[in-house]
Structure formats: structure tokens, C-alpha cells
Amino acid sequence: MKLSPSPACRSALALGLALAHPALALTVGFSQVGAESGWRTANTSSIKAEAAKRQVTLRFSDAQQKQENQIKALRSFVAQGVDVIAFSPVVETGWEPVLREIKQAGIPVVLTDRAVAVSDPGLFATFIGSDFVEEGRRAGRWLAQKTGGKAVIAELVGTPGSAPAIDRKKGFEEILGAHPEMKIVLSQSGDFTRAKGKEVMEAFLKSPQGRQVTALFAHNDDMALGAIQAIEEAGLKPGQDIIIVSIDGVRDAFVAMAAGKLNCSVECNPLIGPQLFDLAAAVAAGQPVPHRVPVAEGVYDQSQAAAALPNRQY
Ligand code: GYE
């Protein structure tokens, strides 16, 4: 951390306010992917609420799912001289030049949620996020059990090139490798949004293979929720005619499970604000941190949905 007080700290001192720990006042620049899903909205709220609670000055920027917007935001955080830069990279590749610029400026980087593919792991201090490959495996295992290892599967893929889309597919296919009668016959990106999930599912259902489909694997709940609408509009029963498994565990997914329309949601916890700012404070103070910090999560099906619903925070 720099020795001079951050802007928030300076203005507080100028106002004559006594800060409990002025030396800990931090300015963090955070570049968010966008607002594409219920997961993302919950993630943003967790980060903003935690920053406010800790009196961290948060420079928040929404990239609207575009890497170029994220790179611009990161450069502007460097220009502003923030203490720590955190971001959730929309896609895995293309970050090396800007990460090198940040490193040269001496600003530590905390990656949240999505990983980057870089040749030098020293380009970021730490990464806090879920194990997306394991989430894909969990979805695959659940579906194998539910269907007795027999399924004609449609897949709604997340944003192309993003860590969760790449890794969830990988984990799911790994499980299919051990189940020769489970096959993906249709696979297309729905960009992690409800609208696209619906649109792609509508097209699937109109195709000859789509009429054979017995199961749907959606890389996130929002796309599954959009697909549920398409399935209903096609006169079919989601959750019965087509078994649906998705990932995130957002509140609306629990509502759909409780209504029998979604069969399973693998949890991906977005409430990482507290862990993020613990890490930001540690790296700003030059303390050692693990290079990879996992997020804890579970798997829920219809039998647990109604009981879990009142306690869902996102
Ligand atoms: O699953 C999806 C969101 O990166 C884990 O991004 C996140 C994913 C999440 O759009 O809903």
C-alpha cells in the first residue's frame, strides 16, 4: 500500500472526521463483466455492500460484457493510481499487455470469479473464484444419476471464450465420457442471458435433433429460465419432458425448481465481496496471499428447493 493516504482518507481527514483505521483506508478499482445474469447482479451487490461496510473507496465500472471496455477501465484505474485493481475478466485470453502495464505501475491485481490464461502467473497476485470444471462435473453426475445414464442432451453454452463456459463444458463432458448413452446433440451459446437462452432453445426445438432431446444442460440458470419459457411455448413440460440441469443456484432457479420446471441447479456462490476485500487489504499491505482462493458451494435439487428458498440470499 502507498504511504500517502488514499483520496477517501484524505477527504475524511480534511473534514475532521476520525477514521478508526486511517492507515487501512483503501481505494479499489473494480471492473465488472456486466449485468447479464442474476448471478452477476448478486455478485455486484455483494462487492458494493462490502466496500461500503469497510469504508473502502470503490471505483466500479460495468463493461457490458465487452473486453475492450474492461481494458479501458483497467487503464483508467492505473491513471487514477488506485491501491488495488480487481476485475472479473469476461474472457480468458488477451490480458497480458494490460496486466503488464498494471504491474509496471506497481498496483497489485486481484482476479475475481473468472480466470485468465497468461504465461506469467506473476501478472496477478491472487484469484478468488469457483471451480467451474467441478461445477460441470457436478451437473453431469447429477444428470447421469437422474437419467440412468441415458440422455439426448441439448447444451446452452455460456459466453464464448469465458472461463465458466470453457470449464463447465469440460467438466460435464468428462462425466459423459463414462456414459456412452449420454450424448450432446445440440450445443450453442446463449451468452449467459435469459433472452438468448430462450431464443436458442426455440431454434433447438424447431430442429429435427431438438425434437429428440430429453435433457438440457445450461451453463447458467438464466439461460435455463429462458429455455423453460421456450419449452412451455412449444407445448412441452419443462422438468418432465425435458430434464433440466443448470448452474448458479440463484433465487429464480429455486422458484423454478419448487414449481417442478427446473430439476437441478449446481451452486456457484457470487457473494464473494468479503473475501475479495480481505484479499485486497492483504495484497495492498504487501502480505503473502494464496495464489488461488476457492469459493465454497453445493448442489440442490427439487426435493430441497422449497426448504432452502427462504434462506437464499441471491
Ligand atoms: O455463472 C453466470 C454469469 O462467471 C460464474 O457469469 C460467472 C458466471 C455465472 O453470467 O450466470
Tab-separated table of N, CA, C and O in Angstrom, residues 200-285:
chain	number	residue	atom	x	y	z
A	200	VAL	N	-32.252	-19.388	-28.344
A	200	VAL	CA	-31.527	-20.567	-28.829
A	200	VAL	C	-32.358	-21.834	-28.602
A	200	VAL	O	-32.427	-22.705	-29.469
A	201	MET	N	-33.043	-21.906	-27.469
A	201	MET	CA	-33.862	-23.097	-27.191
A	201	MET	C	-35.015	-23.206	-28.192
A	201	MET	O	-35.355	-24.305	-28.637
A	202	GLU	N	-35.583	-22.058	-28.550
A	202	GLU	CA	-36.664	-22.057	-29.556
A	202	GLU	C	-36.152	-22.666	-30.863
A	202	GLU	O	-36.817	-23.516	-31.465
A	203	ALA	N	-34.959	-22.231	-31.264
A	203	ALA	CA	-34.375	-22.750	-32.510
A	203	ALA	C	-34.084	-24.253	-32.371
A	203	ALA	O	-34.357	-25.030	-33.288
A	204	PHE	N	-33.538	-24.653	-31.209
A	204	PHE	CA	-33.266	-26.082	-30.968
A	204	PHE	C	-34.538	-26.904	-31.179
A	204	PHE	O	-34.533	-27.929	-31.850
A	205	LEU	N	-35.633	-26.440	-30.566
A	205	LEU	CA	-36.868	-27.228	-30.560
A	205	LEU	C	-37.490	-27.357	-31.949
A	205	LEU	O	-38.275	-28.264	-32.203
A	206	LYS	N	-37.090	-26.431	-32.819
A	206	LYS	CA	-37.619	-26.497	-34.188
A	206	LYS	C	-36.786	-27.432	-35.069
A	206	LYS	O	-37.199	-27.784	-36.172
A	207	SER	N	-35.593	-27.787	-34.613
A	207	SER	CA	-34.712	-28.627	-35.442
A	207	SER	C	-35.047	-30.106	-35.244
A	207	SER	O	-35.599	-30.482	-34.206
A	208	PRO	N	-34.706	-30.947	-36.226
A	208	PRO	CA	-35.008	-32.386	-36.096
A	208	PRO	C	-34.368	-33.010	-34.844
A	208	PRO	O	-35.029	-33.762	-34.133
A	209	GLN	N	-33.108	-32.655	-34.547
A	209	GLN	CA	-32.474	-33.227	-33.339
A	209	GLN	C	-33.153	-32.730	-32.077
A	209	GLN	O	-33.259	-33.443	-31.086
A	210	GLY	N	-33.596	-31.453	-32.133
A	210	GLY	CA	-34.211	-30.832	-30.964
A	210	GLY	C	-35.449	-31.585	-30.505
A	210	GLY	O	-35.740	-31.640	-29.308
A	211	ARG	N	-36.140	-32.198	-31.459
A	211	ARG	CA	-37.370	-32.933	-31.094
A	211	ARG	C	-37.061	-34.237	-30.375
A	211	ARG	O	-37.936	-34.822	-29.754
A	212	GLN	N	-35.793	-34.679	-30.459
A	212	GLN	CA	-35.389	-35.927	-29.781
A	212	GLN	C	-34.855	-35.665	-28.366
A	212	GLN	O	-34.598	-36.598	-27.613
A	213	VAL	N	-34.633	-34.383	-28.066
A	213	VAL	CA	-33.923	-34.039	-26.830
A	213	VAL	C	-34.697	-34.453	-25.572
A	213	VAL	O	-35.894	-34.211	-25.465
A	214	THR	N	-33.992	-35.099	-24.641
A	214	THR	CA	-34.625	-35.497	-23.366
A	214	THR	C	-34.056	-34.723	-22.189
A	214	THR	O	-34.587	-34.791	-21.079
A	215	ALA	N	-32.932	-34.026	-22.419
A	215	ALA	CA	-32.306	-33.298	-21.303
A	215	ALA	C	-31.653	-32.019	-21.804
A	215	ALA	O	-31.244	-31.923	-22.960
A	216	LEU	N	-31.580	-31.049	-20.898
A	216	LEU	CA	-30.914	-29.785	-21.220
A	216	LEU	C	-29.875	-29.483	-20.146
A	216	LEU	O	-30.162	-29.539	-18.945
A	217	PHE	N	-28.661	-29.174	-20.598
A	217	PHE	CA	-27.626	-28.676	-19.689
A	217	PHE	C	-27.388	-27.222	-20.058
A	217	PHE	O	-26.936	-26.909	-21.162
A	218	ALA	N	-27.707	-26.307	-19.133
A	218	ALA	CA	-27.473	-24.877	-19.367
A	218	ALA	C	-26.329	-24.434	-18.448
A	218	ALA	O	-26.342	-24.748	-17.258
A	219	HIS	N	-25.367	-23.707	-19.004
A	219	HIS	CA	-24.211	-23.283	-18.213
A	219	HIS	C	-24.563	-22.281	-17.121
A	219	HIS	O	-23.725	-21.968	-16.289
A	220	ASN	N	-25.756	-21.674	-17.184
A	220	ASN	CA	-26.207	-20.883	-16.023
A	220	ASN	C	-27.737	-20.914	-15.931
A	220	ASN	O	-28.435	-21.337	-16.865
A	221	ASP	N	-28.223	-20.496	-14.764
A	221	ASP	CA	-29.668	-20.545	-14.501
A	221	ASP	C	-30.453	-19.640	-15.447
A	221	ASP	O	-31.543	-19.999	-15.902
A	222	ASP	N	-29.936	-18.446	-15.720
A	222	ASP	CA	-30.698	-17.513	-16.563
A	222	ASP	C	-31.016	-18.117	-17.927
A	222	ASP	O	-32.146	-18.001	-18.423
A	223	MET	N	-30.032	-18.769	-18.538
A	223	MET	CA	-30.306	-19.399	-19.840
A	223	MET	C	-31.322	-20.526	-19.678
A	223	MET	O	-32.209	-20.694	-20.528
A	224	ALA	N	-31.242	-21.278	-18.577
A	224	ALA	CA	-32.223	-22.347	-18.331
A	224	ALA	C	-33.616	-21.754	-18.169
A	224	ALA	O	-34.598	-22.288	-18.700
A	225	LEU	N	-33.703	-20.618	-17.482
A	225	LEU	CA	-35.011	-19.989	-17.254
A	225	LEU	C	-35.613	-19.495	-18.573
A	225	LEU	O	-36.816	-19.618	-18.809
A	226	GLY	N	-34.772	-18.963	-19.443
A	226	GLY	CA	-35.234	-18.564	-20.772
A	226	GLY	C	-35.686	-19.787	-21.558
A	226	GLY	O	-36.738	-19.774	-22.221
A	227	ALA	N	-34.919	-20.879	-21.457
A	227	ALA	CA	-35.247	-22.113	-22.186
A	227	ALA	C	-36.572	-22.697	-21.687
A	227	ALA	O	-37.358	-23.220	-22.480
A	228	ILE	N	-36.810	-22.580	-20.392
A	228	ILE	CA	-38.071	-23.089	-19.816
A	228	ILE	C	-39.265	-22.421	-20.502
A	228	ILE	O	-40.241	-23.082	-20.869
A	229	GLN	N	-39.163	-21.121	-20.720
A	229	GLN	CA	-40.244	-20.398	-21.422
A	229	GLN	C	-40.426	-20.954	-22.832
A	229	GLN	O	-41.548	-21.190	-23.283
A	230	ALA	N	-39.303	-21.171	-23.528
A	230	ALA	CA	-39.377	-21.694	-24.907
A	230	ALA	C	-40.012	-23.084	-24.911
A	230	ALA	O	-40.831	-23.393	-25.786
A	231	ILE	N	-39.650	-23.902	-23.937
A	231	ILE	CA	-40.178	-25.281	-23.869
A	231	ILE	C	-41.690	-25.240	-23.617
A	231	ILE	O	-42.462	-25.951	-24.263
A	232	GLU	N	-42.095	-24.363	-22.713
A	232	GLU	CA	-43.537	-24.243	-22.433
A	232	GLU	C	-44.294	-23.741	-23.659
A	232	GLU	O	-45.368	-24.253	-23.990
A	233	GLU	N	-43.703	-22.750	-24.317
A	233	GLU	CA	-44.368	-22.198	-25.516
A	233	GLU	C	-44.461	-23.239	-26.636
A	233	GLU	O	-45.337	-23.153	-27.491
A	234	ALA	N	-43.566	-24.216	-26.607
A	234	ALA	CA	-43.621	-25.286	-27.616
A	234	ALA	C	-44.590	-26.390	-27.193
A	234	ALA	O	-44.691	-27.433	-27.861
A	235	GLY	N	-45.282	-26.184	-26.068
A	235	GLY	CA	-46.295	-27.144	-25.627
A	235	GLY	C	-45.738	-28.335	-24.869
A	235	GLY	O	-46.404	-29.345	-24.681
A	236	LEU	N	-44.487	-28.207	-24.410
A	236	LEU	CA	-43.872	-29.303	-23.653
A	236	LEU	C	-43.762	-28.926	-22.175
A	236	LEU	O	-43.868	-27.744	-21.824
A	237	LYS	N	-43.509	-29.937	-21.329
A	237	LYS	CA	-43.396	-29.685	-19.893
A	237	LYS	C	-41.925	-29.681	-19.461
A	237	LYS	O	-41.286	-30.743	-19.398
A	238	PRO	N	-41.393	-28.474	-19.155
A	238	PRO	CA	-40.004	-28.435	-18.673
A	238	PRO	C	-39.912	-29.142	-17.319
A	238	PRO	O	-40.795	-29.009	-16.484
A	239	GLY	N	-38.844	-29.900	-17.136
A	239	GLY	CA	-38.693	-30.627	-15.869
A	239	GLY	C	-39.257	-32.030	-15.954
A	239	GLY	O	-38.954	-32.875	-15.106
A	240	GLN	N	-40.102	-32.284	-16.984
A	240	GLN	CA	-40.662	-33.637	-17.173
A	240	GLN	C	-40.301	-34.160	-18.568
A	240	GLN	O	-39.578	-35.139	-18.698
A	241	ASP	N	-40.828	-33.476	-19.601
A	241	ASP	CA	-40.497	-33.914	-20.964
A	241	ASP	C	-38.999	-33.705	-21.228
A	241	ASP	O	-38.376	-34.468	-21.955
A	242	ILE	N	-38.495	-32.640	-20.683
A	242	ILE	CA	-37.058	-32.361	-20.800
A	242	ILE	C	-36.523	-32.111	-19.387
A	242	ILE	O	-36.983	-31.212	-18.678
A	243	ILE	N	-35.558	-32.940	-18.988
A	243	ILE	CA	-34.927	-32.795	-17.667
A	243	ILE	C	-33.887	-31.676	-17.779
A	243	ILE	O	-33.089	-31.670	-18.719
A	244	ILE	N	-33.935	-30.737	-16.835
A	244	ILE	CA	-33.051	-29.566	-16.967
A	244	ILE	C	-32.126	-29.416	-15.763
A	244	ILE	O	-32.568	-29.378	-14.608
A	245	VAL	N	-30.834	-29.312	-16.066
A	245	VAL	CA	-29.843	-29.027	-15.023
A	245	VAL	C	-29.071	-27.781	-15.439
A	245	VAL	O	-28.717	-27.615	-16.607
A	246	SER	N	-28.884	-26.877	-14.462
A	246	SER	CA	-28.121	-25.664	-14.770
A	246	SER	C	-27.204	-25.330	-13.587
A	246	SER	O	-27.112	-26.104	-12.636
A	247	ILE	N	-26.574	-24.193	-13.675
A	247	ILE	CA	-25.552	-23.829	-12.681
A	247	ILE	C	-25.779	-22.397	-12.208
A	247	ILE	O	-26.159	-21.543	-13.014
A	248	ASP	N	-25.564	-22.135	-10.957
A	248	ASP	CA	-25.567	-20.840	-10.245
A	248	ASP	C	-26.294	-20.983	-8.909
A	248	ASP	O	-25.758	-20.610	-7.884
A	249	GLY	N	-27.570	-21.448	-8.968
A	249	GLY	CA	-28.338	-21.509	-7.714
A	249	GLY	C	-28.919	-20.159	-7.329
A	249	GLY	O	-29.018	-19.832	-6.142
A	250	VAL	N	-29.343	-19.355	-8.329
A	250	VAL	CA	-29.978	-18.070	-7.995
A	250	VAL	C	-31.417	-18.323	-7.527
A	250	VAL	O	-31.992	-19.386	-7.781
A	251	ARG	N	-31.960	-17.330	-6.866
A	251	ARG	CA	-33.310	-17.448	-6.288
A	251	ARG	C	-34.356	-17.922	-7.314
A	251	ARG	O	-35.145	-18.816	-7.029
A	252	ASP	N	-34.363	-17.328	-8.501
A	252	ASP	CA	-35.357	-17.709	-9.514
A	252	ASP	C	-35.229	-19.182	-9.916
A	252	ASP	O	-36.215	-19.802	-10.320
A	253	ALA	N	-34.036	-19.718	-9.815
A	253	ALA	CA	-33.849	-21.144	-10.113
A	253	ALA	C	-34.525	-21.977	-9.021
A	253	ALA	O	-35.134	-23.008	-9.305
A	254	PHE	N	-34.432	-21.525	-7.796
A	254	PHE	CA	-35.101	-22.234	-6.694
A	254	PHE	C	-36.620	-22.166	-6.864
A	254	PHE	O	-37.324	-23.135	-6.610
A	255	VAL	N	-37.096	-21.007	-7.305
A	255	VAL	CA	-38.540	-20.863	-7.561
A	255	VAL	C	-38.956	-21.857	-8.654
A	255	VAL	O	-39.951	-22.571	-8.523
A	256	ALA	N	-38.169	-21.940	-9.726
A	256	ALA	CA	-38.484	-22.854	-10.838
A	256	ALA	C	-38.382	-24.317	-10.392
A	256	ALA	O	-39.176	-25.154	-10.823
A	257	MET	N	-37.422	-24.615	-9.524
A	257	MET	CA	-37.314	-25.998	-9.018
A	257	MET	C	-38.521	-26.328	-8.149
A	257	MET	O	-39.107	-27.413	-8.267
A	258	ALA	N	-38.888	-25.377	-7.281
A	258	ALA	CA	-40.039	-25.619	-6.395
A	258	ALA	C	-41.317	-25.812	-7.214
A	258	ALA	O	-42.227	-26.519	-6.800
A	259	ALA	N	-41.377	-25.197	-8.414
A	259	ALA	CA	-42.553	-25.340	-9.291
A	259	ALA	C	-42.428	-26.571	-10.197
A	259	ALA	O	-43.289	-26.809	-11.051
A	260	GLY	N	-41.330	-27.324	-10.070
A	260	GLY	CA	-41.155	-28.553	-10.850
A	260	GLY	C	-40.684	-28.344	-12.282
A	260	GLY	O	-40.694	-29.268	-13.086
A	261	LYS	N	-40.253	-27.105	-12.609
A	261	LYS	CA	-39.887	-26.813	-14.001
A	261	LYS	C	-38.386	-26.947	-14.278
A	261	LYS	O	-37.963	-27.126	-15.415
A	262	LEU	N	-37.603	-26.762	-13.241
A	262	LEU	CA	-36.149	-26.946	-13.336
A	262	LEU	C	-35.830	-28.103	-12.399
A	262	LEU	O	-36.413	-28.193	-11.316
A	263	ASN	N	-34.919	-28.996	-12.823
A	263	ASN	CA	-34.683	-30.176	-11.992
A	263	ASN	C	-33.537	-30.018	-11.020
A	263	ASN	O	-33.594	-30.529	-9.905
A	264	CYS	N	-32.473	-29.326	-11.437
A	264	CYS	CA	-31.310	-29.232	-10.542
A	264	CYS	C	-30.496	-27.988	-10.858
A	264	CYS	O	-30.373	-27.601	-12.021
A	265	SER	N	-29.983	-27.357	-9.812
A	265	SER	CA	-29.056	-26.245	-10.018
A	265	SER	C	-27.816	-26.459	-9.154
A	265	SER	O	-27.919	-26.683	-7.956
A	266	VAL	N	-26.686	-26.421	-9.789
A	266	VAL	CA	-25.411	-26.581	-9.090
A	266	VAL	C	-24.992	-25.202	-8.600
A	266	VAL	O	-24.920	-24.260	-9.395
A	267	GLU	N	-24.718	-25.081	-7.337
A	267	GLU	CA	-24.447	-23.752	-6.776
A	267	GLU	C	-23.097	-23.174	-7.201
A	267	GLU	O	-22.087	-23.872	-7.242
A	268	CYS	N	-23.133	-21.886	-7.522
A	268	CYS	CA	-21.912	-21.115	-7.770
A	268	CYS	C	-22.115	-19.835	-6.971
A	268	CYS	O	-22.926	-18.987	-7.339
A	269	ASN	N	-21.394	-19.707	-5.894
A	269	ASN	CA	-21.675	-18.626	-4.948
A	269	ASN	C	-21.102	-17.275	-5.403
A	269	ASN	O	-19.888	-17.133	-5.513
A	270	PRO	N	-21.973	-16.285	-5.642
A	270	PRO	CA	-21.468	-14.970	-6.084
A	270	PRO	C	-21.112	-14.020	-4.938
A	270	PRO	O	-20.607	-12.922	-5.175
A	271	LEU	N	-21.398	-14.412	-3.701
A	271	LEU	CA	-21.262	-13.473	-2.568
A	271	LEU	C	-19.815	-13.430	-2.076
A	271	LEU	O	-19.508	-13.862	-0.956
A	272	ILE	N	-18.952	-12.934	-2.949
A	272	ILE	CA	-17.534	-13.003	-2.627
A	272	ILE	C	-16.948	-11.654	-2.187
A	272	ILE	O	-15.735	-11.519	-2.065
A	273	GLY	N	-17.826	-10.665	-1.950
A	273	GLY	CA	-17.344	-9.349	-1.506
A	273	GLY	C	-16.421	-9.425	-0.285
A	273	GLY	O	-15.310	-8.882	-0.318
A	274	PRO	N	-16.854	-10.108	0.806
A	274	PRO	CA	-15.998	-10.143	1.994
A	274	PRO	C	-14.618	-10.745	1.717
A	274	PRO	O	-13.589	-10.162	2.105
A	275	GLN	N	-14.579	-11.873	0.994
A	275	GLN	CA	-13.275	-12.485	0.700
A	275	GLN	C	-12.435	-11.591	-0.210
A	275	GLN	O	-11.225	-11.485	-0.050
A	276	LEU	N	-13.107	-10.933	-1.159
A	276	LEU	CA	-12.381	-10.047	-2.081
A	276	LEU	C	-11.666	-8.931	-1.322
A	276	LEU	O	-10.485	-8.664	-1.552
A	277	PHE	N	-12.387	-8.270	-0.394
A	277	PHE	CA	-11.753	-7.127	0.278
A	277	PHE	C	-10.760	-7.552	1.357
A	277	PHE	O	-9.838	-6.799	1.664
A	278	ASP	N	-10.916	-8.769	1.897
A	278	ASP	CA	-9.849	-9.308	2.764
A	278	ASP	C	-8.564	-9.438	1.951
A	278	ASP	O	-7.489	-9.041	2.383
A	279	LEU	N	-8.705	-9.989	0.748
A	279	LEU	CA	-7.529	-10.191	-0.104
A	279	LEU	C	-6.951	-8.855	-0.557
A	279	LEU	O	-5.736	-8.666	-0.575
A	280	ALA	N	-7.843	-7.916	-0.929
A	280	ALA	CA	-7.372	-6.599	-1.394
A	280	ALA	C	-6.562	-5.916	-0.293
A	280	ALA	O	-5.488	-5.358	-0.549
A	281	ALA	N	-7.069	-5.987	0.946
A	281	ALA	CA	-6.351	-5.343	2.060
A	281	ALA	C	-5.006	-6.029	2.263
A	281	ALA	O	-3.985	-5.362	2.479
A	282	ALA	N	-4.974	-7.347	2.157
A	282	ALA	CA	-3.726	-8.086	2.371
A	282	ALA	C	-2.698	-7.755	1.292
A	282	ALA	O	-1.544	-7.448	1.599
A	283	VAL	N	-3.119	-7.784	0.016
A	283	VAL	CA	-2.129	-7.510	-1.040
A	283	VAL	C	-1.663	-6.057	-0.994
A	283	VAL	O	-0.499	-5.758	-1.252
A	284	ALA	N	-2.571	-5.153	-0.621
A	284	ALA	CA	-2.179	-3.734	-0.525
A	284	ALA	C	-1.150	-3.546	0.583
A	284	ALA	O	-0.266	-2.699	0.486
A	285	ALA	N	-1.244	-4.364	1.629
A	285	ALA	CA	-0.292	-4.264	2.746
A	285	ALA	C	0.962	-5.094	2.489
A	285	ALA	O	1.820	-5.207	3.360
